[in-house]
mmCIF file of C-alpha atoms and ligand atoms in Angstrom:
data_model
loop_
_atom_site.group_PDB
_atom_site.id
_atom_site.type_symbol
_atom_site.label_atom_id
_atom_site.label_comp_id
_atom_site.label_asym_id
_atom_site.label_seq_id
_atom_site.Cartn_x
_atom_site.Cartn_y
_atom_site.Cartn_z
ATOM 1 C CA MET A 14 95.096 107.178 70.131
ATOM 2 C CA LYS A 15 97.907 107.058 72.413
ATOM 3 C CA ARG A 16 100.432 104.344 72.087
ATOM 4 C CA TYR A 17 102.131 102.329 74.821
ATOM 5 C CA VAL A 18 104.950 99.831 74.779
ATOM 6 C CA ILE A 19 105.627 97.356 77.644
ATOM 7 C CA LEU A 20 109.276 95.883 78.594
ATOM 8 C CA ILE A 21 109.184 92.502 80.372
ATOM 9 C CA SER A 22 111.731 89.849 81.572
ATOM 10 C CA GLY A 23 109.598 86.843 82.756
ATOM 11 C CA ARG A 24 106.220 86.123 83.727
ATOM 12 C CA GLY A 25 104.388 89.203 82.470
ATOM 13 C CA SER A 26 101.705 89.343 85.243
ATOM 14 C CA ASN A 27 101.849 92.836 85.367
ATOM 15 C CA MET A 28 101.831 93.069 81.589
ATOM 16 C CA GLY A 29 98.714 91.007 81.875
ATOM 17 C CA SER A 30 97.155 93.315 84.143
ATOM 18 C CA LEU A 31 97.718 96.449 81.885
ATOM 19 C CA LEU A 32 96.383 94.438 78.965
ATOM 20 C CA ASP A 33 93.335 93.528 80.835
ATOM 21 C CA ALA A 34 92.677 96.939 81.921
ATOM 22 C CA SER A 35 91.395 98.363 78.609
ATOM 23 C CA LEU A 36 93.572 101.333 78.830
ATOM 24 C CA PRO A 37 92.794 104.530 76.666
ATOM 25 C CA GLY A 38 95.559 103.569 74.179
ATOM 26 C CA VAL A 39 96.996 100.825 71.923
ATOM 27 C CA CYS A 40 99.616 98.616 73.020
ATOM 28 C CA ALA A 41 102.104 98.866 70.285
ATOM 29 C CA ALA A 42 104.533 95.998 71.392
ATOM 30 C CA VAL A 43 105.547 93.906 74.265
ATOM 31 C CA ILE A 44 109.488 93.740 74.324
ATOM 32 C CA SER A 45 111.738 91.547 76.332
ATOM 33 C CA ASN A 46 115.350 91.197 76.983
ATOM 34 C CA ARG A 47 114.721 87.378 77.419
ATOM 35 C CA VAL A 48 113.725 84.938 74.761
ATOM 36 C CA ASP A 49 111.917 82.709 77.493
ATOM 37 C CA ALA A 50 109.863 85.340 79.077
ATOM 38 C CA ALA A 51 106.807 83.559 79.411
ATOM 39 C CA GLY A 52 104.861 86.915 79.180
ATOM 40 C CA LEU A 53 105.758 87.093 75.315
ATOM 41 C CA ALA A 54 103.458 84.201 74.326
ATOM 42 C CA THR A 55 100.608 85.895 76.534
ATOM 43 C CA ALA A 56 101.411 89.044 74.446
ATOM 44 C CA ALA A 57 101.471 87.104 71.205
ATOM 45 C CA GLY A 58 98.179 85.352 72.140
ATOM 46 C CA ARG A 59 96.242 88.560 72.396
ATOM 47 C CA GLY A 60 97.696 89.818 68.846
ATOM 48 C CA ILE A 61 100.081 92.113 70.265
ATOM 49 C CA ALA A 62 103.707 92.643 68.386
ATOM 50 C CA THR A 63 106.437 91.201 70.436
ATOM 51 C CA ALA A 64 110.312 91.627 70.131
ATOM 52 C CA VAL A 65 113.234 90.097 71.755
ATOM 53 C CA ILE A 66 116.385 92.038 72.186
ATOM 54 C CA ASP A 67 118.611 89.549 74.098
ATOM 55 C CA HIS A 68 121.032 91.325 76.425
ATOM 56 C CA ARG A 69 123.786 88.593 76.003
ATOM 57 C CA GLY A 70 124.357 89.584 72.436
ATOM 58 C CA PHE A 71 125.779 92.946 73.191
ATOM 59 C CA ALA A 72 129.264 93.809 74.541
ATOM 60 C CA SER A 73 127.993 96.672 76.614
ATOM 61 C CA ARG A 74 125.036 98.141 78.481
ATOM 62 C CA GLU A 75 125.177 101.156 76.067
ATOM 63 C CA GLU A 76 124.830 98.654 72.958
ATOM 64 C CA PHE A 77 122.241 96.819 74.445
ATOM 65 C CA ASP A 78 120.288 99.978 75.310
ATOM 66 C CA ALA A 79 120.779 101.587 71.855
ATOM 67 C CA ALA A 80 119.354 98.466 70.309
ATOM 68 C CA LEU A 81 116.473 98.500 72.854
ATOM 69 C CA ALA A 82 115.866 102.078 72.361
ATOM 70 C CA ALA A 83 115.749 101.563 68.397
ATOM 71 C CA GLU A 84 113.162 99.066 68.876
ATOM 72 C CA ILE A 85 111.055 101.065 71.140
ATOM 73 C CA GLU A 86 111.094 103.901 68.896
ATOM 74 C CA GLN A 87 109.991 102.120 65.890
ATOM 75 C CA HIS A 88 106.541 101.886 67.670
ATOM 76 C CA GLU A 89 106.568 105.467 68.468
ATOM 77 C CA PRO A 90 105.231 105.207 71.977
ATOM 78 C CA ASP A 91 103.721 107.894 74.121
ATOM 79 C CA LEU A 92 104.407 105.775 77.075
ATOM 80 C CA VAL A 93 106.837 103.220 78.139
ATOM 81 C CA LEU A 94 106.102 100.747 80.682
ATOM 82 C CA LEU A 95 108.558 98.600 82.423
ATOM 83 C CA ALA A 96 106.681 95.547 84.034
ATOM 84 C CA GLY A 97 109.151 93.153 85.631
ATOM 85 C CA PHE A 98 111.876 94.426 83.312
ATOM 86 C CA MET A 99 115.010 93.182 84.968
ATOM 87 C CA ARG A 100 117.800 95.097 83.346
ATOM 88 C CA ILE A 101 119.474 98.326 84.983
ATOM 89 C CA LEU A 102 119.134 101.003 82.160
ATOM 90 C CA THR A 103 122.016 103.378 81.241
ATOM 91 C CA ASP A 104 121.662 107.170 82.034
ATOM 92 C CA GLY A 105 121.309 107.813 78.106
ATOM 93 C CA PHE A 106 118.607 105.431 77.721
ATOM 94 C CA VAL A 107 116.398 106.829 80.691
ATOM 95 C CA CYS A 108 117.130 110.509 79.631
ATOM 96 C CA ARG A 109 115.977 109.597 76.218
ATOM 97 C CA PHE A 110 112.575 108.425 77.565
ATOM 98 C CA GLU A 111 112.305 110.810 80.431
ATOM 99 C CA GLY A 112 108.982 111.755 81.196
ATOM 100 C CA ARG A 113 107.209 108.788 79.528
ATOM 101 C CA LEU A 114 108.841 105.761 81.443
ATOM 102 C CA LEU A 115 107.408 104.273 84.278
ATOM 103 C CA ASN A 116 108.226 101.337 86.570
ATOM 104 C CA ILE A 117 106.616 99.282 89.013
ATOM 105 C CA HIS A 118 108.556 98.364 92.139
ATOM 106 C CA PRO A 119 107.451 95.895 94.790
ATOM 107 C CA SER A 120 108.083 97.884 97.880
ATOM 108 C CA LEU A 121 107.456 101.105 99.394
ATOM 109 C CA LEU A 122 110.073 103.251 98.000
ATOM 110 C CA PRO A 123 112.423 104.688 98.843
ATOM 111 C CA ALA A 124 112.455 101.631 101.437
ATOM 112 C CA PHE A 125 113.992 98.411 99.587
ATOM 113 C CA PRO A 126 115.108 99.298 96.270
ATOM 114 C CA GLY A 127 117.020 96.649 94.210
ATOM 115 C CA ILE A 128 115.929 92.917 94.225
ATOM 116 C CA ARG A 129 114.363 90.376 96.878
ATOM 117 C CA THR A 130 112.233 93.259 98.290
ATOM 118 C CA HIS A 131 109.977 90.897 100.184
ATOM 119 C CA ALA A 132 113.024 89.177 101.792
ATOM 120 C CA GLN A 133 114.345 92.836 102.646
ATOM 121 C CA ALA A 134 111.221 93.811 104.085
ATOM 122 C CA LEU A 135 110.805 90.514 106.261
ATOM 123 C CA ALA A 136 114.609 91.017 107.415
ATOM 124 C CA ALA A 137 113.783 94.544 108.442
ATOM 125 C CA GLY A 138 110.741 93.706 110.578
ATOM 126 C CA VAL A 139 108.707 96.371 109.055
ATOM 127 C CA ARG A 140 104.850 96.217 109.445
ATOM 128 C CA LEU A 141 103.895 97.816 106.243
ATOM 129 C CA HIS A 142 105.080 96.902 102.824
ATOM 130 C CA GLY A 143 103.685 97.436 99.382
ATOM 131 C CA CYS A 144 104.392 98.619 95.897
ATOM 132 C CA SER A 145 105.124 101.831 94.031
ATOM 133 C CA VAL A 146 105.009 103.154 90.562
ATOM 134 C CA HIS A 147 107.456 105.882 89.743
ATOM 135 C CA PHE A 148 108.863 107.699 86.846
ATOM 136 C CA VAL A 149 112.155 106.559 85.849
ATOM 137 C CA THR A 150 115.367 108.411 86.530
ATOM 138 C CA PRO A 151 118.807 107.461 86.495
ATOM 139 C CA ALA A 152 119.053 106.687 90.177
ATOM 140 C CA LEU A 153 117.833 102.960 90.397
ATOM 141 C CA ASP A 154 114.377 102.760 91.822
ATOM 142 C CA GLY A 155 114.860 106.406 92.873
ATOM 143 C CA GLY A 156 112.665 108.400 90.402
ATOM 144 C CA PRO A 157 109.602 110.549 91.539
ATOM 145 C CA ILE A 158 107.141 108.240 93.168
ATOM 146 C CA ILE A 159 103.532 108.758 91.495
ATOM 147 C CA ALA A 160 101.568 106.263 93.609
ATOM 148 C CA GLN A 161 101.855 103.575 96.246
ATOM 149 C CA ALA A 162 99.700 100.844 97.552
ATOM 150 C CA ALA A 163 100.482 99.234 101.075
ATOM 151 C CA VAL A 164 99.851 95.814 102.601
ATOM 152 C CA PRO A 165 100.025 94.652 106.224
ATOM 153 C CA VAL A 166 102.872 92.227 106.923
ATOM 154 C CA GLN A 167 101.181 89.198 108.705
ATOM 155 C CA ALA A 168 102.642 86.886 111.378
ATOM 156 C CA GLY A 169 104.159 84.023 109.841
ATOM 157 C CA ASP A 170 104.502 85.764 106.359
ATOM 158 C CA ASP A 171 107.368 84.450 104.130
ATOM 159 C CA GLU A 172 108.617 85.762 101.055
ATOM 160 C CA ALA A 173 105.781 83.866 98.822
ATOM 161 C CA SER A 174 102.946 85.006 101.030
ATOM 162 C CA LEU A 175 103.997 88.521 101.278
ATOM 163 C CA GLY A 176 104.961 88.695 97.643
ATOM 164 C CA GLY A 177 101.710 87.409 96.756
ATOM 165 C CA ARG A 178 99.701 89.929 98.679
ATOM 166 C CA VAL A 179 101.998 92.773 97.319
ATOM 167 C CA LEU A 180 101.417 91.419 93.656
ATOM 168 C CA VAL A 181 97.658 91.631 94.136
ATOM 169 C CA GLU A 182 98.339 95.508 94.733
ATOM 170 C CA GLU A 183 100.618 95.666 91.965
ATOM 171 C CA HIS A 184 97.976 94.467 89.408
ATOM 172 C CA ARG A 185 95.560 97.161 90.656
ATOM 173 C CA LEU A 186 98.053 99.973 90.843
ATOM 174 C CA TYR A 187 100.048 100.050 87.764
ATOM 175 C CA PRO A 188 97.097 100.149 85.253
ATOM 176 C CA ARG A 189 95.440 103.037 87.214
ATOM 177 C CA VAL A 190 98.679 104.900 87.151
ATOM 178 C CA ALA A 191 98.971 104.137 83.301
ATOM 179 C CA ARG A 192 95.435 105.215 82.675
ATOM 180 C CA TRP A 193 96.276 108.586 84.402
ATOM 181 C CA PHE A 194 99.220 108.942 82.118
ATOM 182 C CA LEU A 195 97.261 108.083 78.956
ATOM 183 C CA ASP A 196 94.393 110.222 79.671
ATOM 184 C CA GLY A 197 96.972 113.140 79.925
ATOM 185 C CA ARG A 198 96.258 113.765 83.866
ATOM 186 C CA LEU A 199 99.902 112.689 84.918
ATOM 187 C CA ARG A 200 103.011 114.556 83.763
ATOM 188 C CA LEU A 201 106.632 115.005 84.985
ATOM 189 C CA VAL A 202 107.167 118.439 85.464
ATOM 190 C CA ALA A 203 110.506 119.539 86.410
ATOM 191 C CA GLY A 204 111.417 116.406 87.987
ATOM 192 C CA ARG A 205 108.028 116.389 90.373
ATOM 193 C CA VAL A 206 104.919 114.599 89.536
ATOM 194 C CA GLN A 207 101.982 116.419 88.552
ATOM 195 C CA LEU A 208 98.515 114.612 88.943
ATOM 196 C CA ALA A 209 95.269 116.205 88.397
ATOM 197 C CA GLY A 210 92.473 115.180 90.632
ATOM 198 C CA GLU A 211 93.562 111.633 92.393
ATOM 199 C CA ILE A 212 94.622 110.377 95.667
ATOM 200 C CA ALA A 213 97.873 108.408 94.710
ATOM 201 C CA VAL A 214 97.652 106.086 97.567
ATOM 202 C CA THR A 215 95.629 102.584 97.678
ATOM 203 C CA GLY A 216 96.011 99.220 99.161
ATOM 204 C CA SER A 217 94.361 96.833 101.323
ATOM 205 C CA LEU A 218 95.354 98.180 104.524
ATOM 206 C CA HIS A 219 93.488 97.620 107.437
ATOM 207 C CA VAL A 220 94.450 99.185 110.717
ATOM 208 C CA PRO A 221 92.608 98.231 113.769
ATOM 209 C CA LEU A 222 91.513 101.067 115.970
ATOM 210 C CA ALA A 223 93.671 100.943 119.190
ATOM 211 C CA ASP A 224 91.857 102.142 122.401
HETATM 212 C C1 GRF B 312 106.908 92.476 90.128
HETATM 213 O O1 GRF B 312 106.865 92.128 91.444
HETATM 214 C C2 GRF B 312 107.410 93.642 89.703
HETATM 215 O O2 GRF B 312 107.150 94.610 90.585
HETATM 216 C C3 GRF B 312 108.932 93.241 89.863
HETATM 217 O O3 GRF B 312 109.050 92.182 89.077
HETATM 218 C C4 GRF B 312 108.106 91.314 89.232
HETATM 219 C C5 GRF B 312 107.637 90.886 87.750
HETATM 220 O O4 GRF B 312 106.383 90.022 87.959
HETATM 221 N N1 GRF B 312 109.669 94.588 89.181
HETATM 222 P P1 GRF B 312 105.587 89.926 86.586
HETATM 223 O O5 GRF B 312 106.819 89.566 85.490
HETATM 224 O O6 GRF B 312 104.933 91.065 85.898
HETATM 225 O O7 GRF B 312 104.688 88.781 86.878
#
């Protein structure tokens, strides 16, 4: 049985969608960098081991990442899923887990990396927004994209309404990609995504036909 570890920093709704998905593997642990992450209680309530590595207790990013990596390695995961984990990781950490480290980002990358992605999308006036799941590489939100889900931006949208529409798609997309990986159908090969037999675009996009 494959093993996976989920990293969170807060609410943990993506973590919940992964745990709900009956993935073909065991969630060995949920690890947070914040002791007050609400998702920790959700995970513990499901009988999953939890751990907190508080970044504030470390003098440097390198030291924090070393402690985080040591905690993760204890669980011997095949796959590490960043799910709302709000820390920039060092190159050393990313390279250590290369090819088995995934992230979900709430935009159609490469548009809008970083934070406040829904505000960024509204400010740019895009008509399509969405989410992306990618392999993590040292470039922030810049790793090879595995799958994306698109949603329309509607008149009158604000950050909350648009973010809510994207979140629905995040909860569908991430478990689907995690399943591909755990089924052995998804790999990172020489820096490129190799996916057997799936179309990696989903979403609630309905474009009316113009005449
Ligand atoms: C999600 O939108 C995720 O894509 C982003 O941060 C948010 C975390 O939400 N990186 P949750 O903790 O999964 O509910």
